[in-house]
CSV table of C-alpha atoms in Angstrom, one decimal:
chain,number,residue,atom,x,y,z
L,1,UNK,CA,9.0,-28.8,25.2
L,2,UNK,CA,10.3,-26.5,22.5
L,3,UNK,CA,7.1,-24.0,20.7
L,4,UNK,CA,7.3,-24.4,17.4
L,5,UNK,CA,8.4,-20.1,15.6
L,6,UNK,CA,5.5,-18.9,14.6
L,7,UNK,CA,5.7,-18.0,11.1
L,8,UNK,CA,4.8,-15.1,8.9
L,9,UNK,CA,1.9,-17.0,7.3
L,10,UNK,CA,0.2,-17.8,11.2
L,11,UNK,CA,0.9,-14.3,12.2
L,12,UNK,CA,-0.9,-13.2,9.3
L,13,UNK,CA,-4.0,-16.0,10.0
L,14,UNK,CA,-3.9,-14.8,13.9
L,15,UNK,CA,-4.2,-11.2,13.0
L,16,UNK,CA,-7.0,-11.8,10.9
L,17,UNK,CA,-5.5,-10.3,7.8
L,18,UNK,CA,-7.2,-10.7,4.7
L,19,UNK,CA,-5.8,-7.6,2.1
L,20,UNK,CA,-2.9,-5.5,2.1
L,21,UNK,CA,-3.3,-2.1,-0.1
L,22,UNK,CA,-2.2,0.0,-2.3
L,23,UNK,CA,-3.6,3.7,-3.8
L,24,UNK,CA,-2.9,5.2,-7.5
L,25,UNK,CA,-4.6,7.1,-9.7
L,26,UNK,CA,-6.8,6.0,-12.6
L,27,UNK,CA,-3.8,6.2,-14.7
L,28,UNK,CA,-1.7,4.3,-12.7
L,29,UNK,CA,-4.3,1.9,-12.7
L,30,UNK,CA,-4.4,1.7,-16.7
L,31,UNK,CA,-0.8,0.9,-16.6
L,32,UNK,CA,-0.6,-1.8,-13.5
L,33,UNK,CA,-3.3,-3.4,-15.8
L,34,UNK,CA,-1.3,-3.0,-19.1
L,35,UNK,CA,1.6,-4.8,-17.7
L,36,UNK,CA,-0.5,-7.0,-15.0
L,37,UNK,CA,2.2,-5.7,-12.5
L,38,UNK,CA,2.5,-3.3,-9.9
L,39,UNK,CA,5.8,-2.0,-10.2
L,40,UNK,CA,8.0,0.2,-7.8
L,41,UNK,CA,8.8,3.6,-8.8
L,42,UNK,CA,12.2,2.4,-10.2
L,43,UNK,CA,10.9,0.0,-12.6
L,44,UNK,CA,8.7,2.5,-13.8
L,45,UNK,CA,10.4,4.4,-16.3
L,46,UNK,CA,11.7,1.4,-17.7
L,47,UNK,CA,7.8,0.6,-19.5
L,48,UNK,CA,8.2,2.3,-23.1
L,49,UNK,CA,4.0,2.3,-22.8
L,50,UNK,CA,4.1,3.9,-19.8
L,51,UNK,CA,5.5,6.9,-20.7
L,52,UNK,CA,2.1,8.7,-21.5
L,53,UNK,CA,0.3,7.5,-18.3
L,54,UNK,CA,2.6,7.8,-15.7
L,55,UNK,CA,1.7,9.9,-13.1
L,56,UNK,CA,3.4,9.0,-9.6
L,57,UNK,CA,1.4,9.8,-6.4
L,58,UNK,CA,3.7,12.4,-5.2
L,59,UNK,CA,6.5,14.2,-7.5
L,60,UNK,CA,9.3,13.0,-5.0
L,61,UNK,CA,10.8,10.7,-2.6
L,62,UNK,CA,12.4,11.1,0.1
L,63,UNK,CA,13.0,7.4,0.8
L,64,UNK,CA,15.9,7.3,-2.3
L,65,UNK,CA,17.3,4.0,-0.9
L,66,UNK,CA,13.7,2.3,-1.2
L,67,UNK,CA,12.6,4.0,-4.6
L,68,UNK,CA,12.6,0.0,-6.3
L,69,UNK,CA,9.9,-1.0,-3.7
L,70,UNK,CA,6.1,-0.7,-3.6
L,71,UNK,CA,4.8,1.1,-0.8
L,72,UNK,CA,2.0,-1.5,0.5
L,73,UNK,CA,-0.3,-0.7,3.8
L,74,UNK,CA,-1.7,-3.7,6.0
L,75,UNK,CA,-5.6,-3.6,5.7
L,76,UNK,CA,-6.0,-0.1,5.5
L,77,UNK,CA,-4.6,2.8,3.8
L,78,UNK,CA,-2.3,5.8,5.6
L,79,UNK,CA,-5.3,8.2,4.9
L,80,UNK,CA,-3.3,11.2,5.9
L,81,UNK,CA,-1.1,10.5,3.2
L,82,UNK,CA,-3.8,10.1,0.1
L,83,UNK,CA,-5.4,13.1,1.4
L,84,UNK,CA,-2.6,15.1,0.3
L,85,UNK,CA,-2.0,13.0,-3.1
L,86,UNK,CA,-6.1,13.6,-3.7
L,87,UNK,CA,-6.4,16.6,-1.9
L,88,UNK,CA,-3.5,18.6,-2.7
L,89,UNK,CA,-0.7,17.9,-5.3
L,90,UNK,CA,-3.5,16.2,-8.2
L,91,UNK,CA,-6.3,18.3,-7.0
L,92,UNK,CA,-6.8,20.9,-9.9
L,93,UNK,CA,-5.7,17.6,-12.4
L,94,UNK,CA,-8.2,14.8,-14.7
L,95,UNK,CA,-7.1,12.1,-12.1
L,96,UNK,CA,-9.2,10.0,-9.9
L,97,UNK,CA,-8.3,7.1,-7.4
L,98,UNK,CA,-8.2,3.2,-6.9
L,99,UNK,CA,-7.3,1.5,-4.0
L,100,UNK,CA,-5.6,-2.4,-4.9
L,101,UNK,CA,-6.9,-4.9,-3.0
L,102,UNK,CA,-4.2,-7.8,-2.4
L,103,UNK,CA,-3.6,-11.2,-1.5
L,104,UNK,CA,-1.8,-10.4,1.8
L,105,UNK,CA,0.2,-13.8,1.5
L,106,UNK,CA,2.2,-11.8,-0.7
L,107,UNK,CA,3.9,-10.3,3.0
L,108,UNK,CA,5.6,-13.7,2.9
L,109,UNK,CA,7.6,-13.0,-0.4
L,110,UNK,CA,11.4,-13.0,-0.3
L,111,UNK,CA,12.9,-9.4,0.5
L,112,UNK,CA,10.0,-7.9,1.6
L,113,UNK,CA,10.7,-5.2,4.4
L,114,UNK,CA,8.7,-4.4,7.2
L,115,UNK,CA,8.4,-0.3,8.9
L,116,UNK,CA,6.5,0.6,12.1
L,117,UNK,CA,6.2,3.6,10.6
L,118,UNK,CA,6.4,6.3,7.7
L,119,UNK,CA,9.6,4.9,6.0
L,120,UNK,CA,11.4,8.5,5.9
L,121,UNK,CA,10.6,9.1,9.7
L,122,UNK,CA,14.0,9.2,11.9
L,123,UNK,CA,13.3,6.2,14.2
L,124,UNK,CA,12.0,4.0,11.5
L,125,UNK,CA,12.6,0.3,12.8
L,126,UNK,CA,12.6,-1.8,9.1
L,127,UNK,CA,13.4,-5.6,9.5
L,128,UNK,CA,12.5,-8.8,7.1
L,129,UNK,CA,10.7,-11.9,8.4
L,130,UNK,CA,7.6,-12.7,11.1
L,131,UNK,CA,9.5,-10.6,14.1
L,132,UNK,CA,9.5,-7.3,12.0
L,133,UNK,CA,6.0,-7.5,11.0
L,134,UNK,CA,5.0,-8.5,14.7
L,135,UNK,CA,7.2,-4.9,15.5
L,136,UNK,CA,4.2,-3.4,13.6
L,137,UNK,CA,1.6,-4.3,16.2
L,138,UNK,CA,3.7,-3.2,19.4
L,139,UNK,CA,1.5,-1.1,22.1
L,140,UNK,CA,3.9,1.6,21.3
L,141,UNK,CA,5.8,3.3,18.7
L,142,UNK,CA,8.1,5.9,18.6
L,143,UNK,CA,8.3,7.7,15.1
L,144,UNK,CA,11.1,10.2,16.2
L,145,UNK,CA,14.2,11.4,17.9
L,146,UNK,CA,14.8,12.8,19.7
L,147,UNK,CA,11.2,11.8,22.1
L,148,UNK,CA,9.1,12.6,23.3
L,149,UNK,CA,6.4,10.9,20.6
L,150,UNK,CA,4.8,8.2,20.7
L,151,UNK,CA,1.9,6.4,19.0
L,152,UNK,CA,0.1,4.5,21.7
L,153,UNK,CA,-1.8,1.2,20.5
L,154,UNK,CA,-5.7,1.6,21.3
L,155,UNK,CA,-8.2,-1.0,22.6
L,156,UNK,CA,-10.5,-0.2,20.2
L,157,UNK,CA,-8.1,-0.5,17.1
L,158,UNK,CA,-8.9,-3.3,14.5
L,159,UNK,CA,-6.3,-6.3,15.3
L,160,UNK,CA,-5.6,-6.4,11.6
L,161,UNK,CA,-4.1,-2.9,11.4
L,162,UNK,CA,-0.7,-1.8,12.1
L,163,UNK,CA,-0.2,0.4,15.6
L,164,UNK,CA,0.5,3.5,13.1
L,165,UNK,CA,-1.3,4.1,10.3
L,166,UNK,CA,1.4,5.4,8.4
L,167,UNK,CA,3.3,1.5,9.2
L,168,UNK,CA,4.8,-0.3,5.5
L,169,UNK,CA,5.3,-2.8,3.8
L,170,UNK,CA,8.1,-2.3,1.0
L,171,UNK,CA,7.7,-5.1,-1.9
L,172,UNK,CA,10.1,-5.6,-4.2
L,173,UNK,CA,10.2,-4.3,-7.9
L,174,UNK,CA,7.7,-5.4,-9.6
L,175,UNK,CA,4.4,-7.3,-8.1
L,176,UNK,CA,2.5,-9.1,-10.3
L,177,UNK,CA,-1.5,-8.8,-10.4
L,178,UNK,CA,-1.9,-12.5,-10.0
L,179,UNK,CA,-2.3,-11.4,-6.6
L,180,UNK,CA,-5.0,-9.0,-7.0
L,181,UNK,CA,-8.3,-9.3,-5.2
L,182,UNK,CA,-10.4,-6.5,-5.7
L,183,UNK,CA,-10.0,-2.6,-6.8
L,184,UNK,CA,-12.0,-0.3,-4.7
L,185,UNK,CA,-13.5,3.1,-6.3
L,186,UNK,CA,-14.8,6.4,-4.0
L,187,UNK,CA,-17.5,6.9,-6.5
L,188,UNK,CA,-20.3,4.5,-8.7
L,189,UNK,CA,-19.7,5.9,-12.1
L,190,UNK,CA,-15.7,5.1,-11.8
L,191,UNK,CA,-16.7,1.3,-11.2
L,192,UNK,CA,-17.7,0.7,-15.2
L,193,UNK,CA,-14.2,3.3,-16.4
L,194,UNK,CA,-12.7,0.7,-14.3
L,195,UNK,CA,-14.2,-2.1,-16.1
L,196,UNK,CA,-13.7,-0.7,-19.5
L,197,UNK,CA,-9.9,-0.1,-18.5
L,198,UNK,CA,-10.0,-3.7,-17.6
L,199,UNK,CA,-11.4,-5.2,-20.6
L,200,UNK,CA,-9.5,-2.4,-22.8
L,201,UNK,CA,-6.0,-3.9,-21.9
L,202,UNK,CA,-7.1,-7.2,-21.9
L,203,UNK,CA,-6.7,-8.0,-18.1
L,204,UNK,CA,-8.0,-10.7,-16.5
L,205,UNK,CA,-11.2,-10.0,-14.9
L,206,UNK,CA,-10.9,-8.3,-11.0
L,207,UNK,CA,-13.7,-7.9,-8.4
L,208,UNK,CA,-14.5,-3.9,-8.2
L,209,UNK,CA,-15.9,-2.7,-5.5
L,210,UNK,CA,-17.3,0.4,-4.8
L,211,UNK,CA,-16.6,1.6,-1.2
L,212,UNK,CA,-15.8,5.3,-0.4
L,213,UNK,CA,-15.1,4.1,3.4
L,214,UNK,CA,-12.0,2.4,2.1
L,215,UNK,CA,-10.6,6.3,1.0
L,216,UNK,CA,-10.7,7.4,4.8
């Protein structure tokens, strides 16, 4: 007897994935809310009331084929990387940071694309559909060539998280917040700016949570 192909929506279930993430600043935040979207560094510009809030995580891409896609991480974020964005490049700045919380059936959307790794690495494997996000959770990944590296999958790893850290999800364009959970802050007081922003804007109103665990 034929098994049925398991689908993107049972992997999901059987890895026990409940959020998919994303990290901006506090004016990032005011403008996802503005517009109820999260949209891909592309689209950005094109927001007229944007202009005087944008502030992108990093000042450059490297990724220039991908630049209309979110970056999204699979139930956690790639810590190493928001430690540079906090700790380095926005570090003497007014910012402060937000983590999205978001549906993760939103992985089975048309077009989006699946990395086992940083995007810009030189052995990226990228693929659409249930076998590329399965690719994620392989016991090992190799990030360059030429080897040897390798990122070994541990026992003692969460079954919801992607082999490496640094693994994506690439949406397309523009994501709309109909799909988000919860925003997560590193610090009490930023959980009623948060709220203010909310209410400011007139967005719908959004779980926050305050969980510095969620920033590491």
């Amino acid at each position: 007897m034929t098994s049925t192909p398991e689908t993107l929506q049972n992997f999901i279930s059987r890895r026990n994935i409940s959020e998919v993430r994303h990290f901006t600043t506090n004016r990032g935040l005011a403008g996802v809310l503005a517009t109820q979207s999260l949209l891909s560094r592309k689209q950005l510009p094109e927001e007229s009331y944007l202009e005087h809030i944008f502030t992108p995580n990093c000042d450059t891409r490297k990724d220039h084929k991908f630049l209309d896609t979110i970056s999204l991480s699979i139930s956690r974020i790639n810590a190493s990387f928001f430690n540079v964005c906090s700790g380095s490049w926005h570090v003497n700045s007014d910012v402060w940071w937000v983590i999205l919380g978001i549906d993760p059936s939103v992985l089975t959307h048309p077009g989006v694309i699946f990395t086992n790794t940083n995007n810009i690495y030189s052995n990226v494997k990228r693929g659409e559909g249930v076998e590329a996000l399965k690719a994620l959770f392989a016991d090992e990944i190799r990030p360059f060539v030429p080897p040897p590296n390798r990122i070994i999958r541990r026992t003692s790893q969460p079954v919801d998280c992607p082999t490496d850290p640094q693994a994506e999800a690439l949406y397309p364009q523009r994501l709309s917040t109909e799909h988000l959970l919860r925003i997560y802050v590193r610090f009490p007081e930023h959980e009623e700016k948060v709220a203010a922003t909310m209410d400011a804007v007139g967005h719908p109103p959004v779980e926050i949570k305050y969980d510095p665990e969620a920033f590491r």
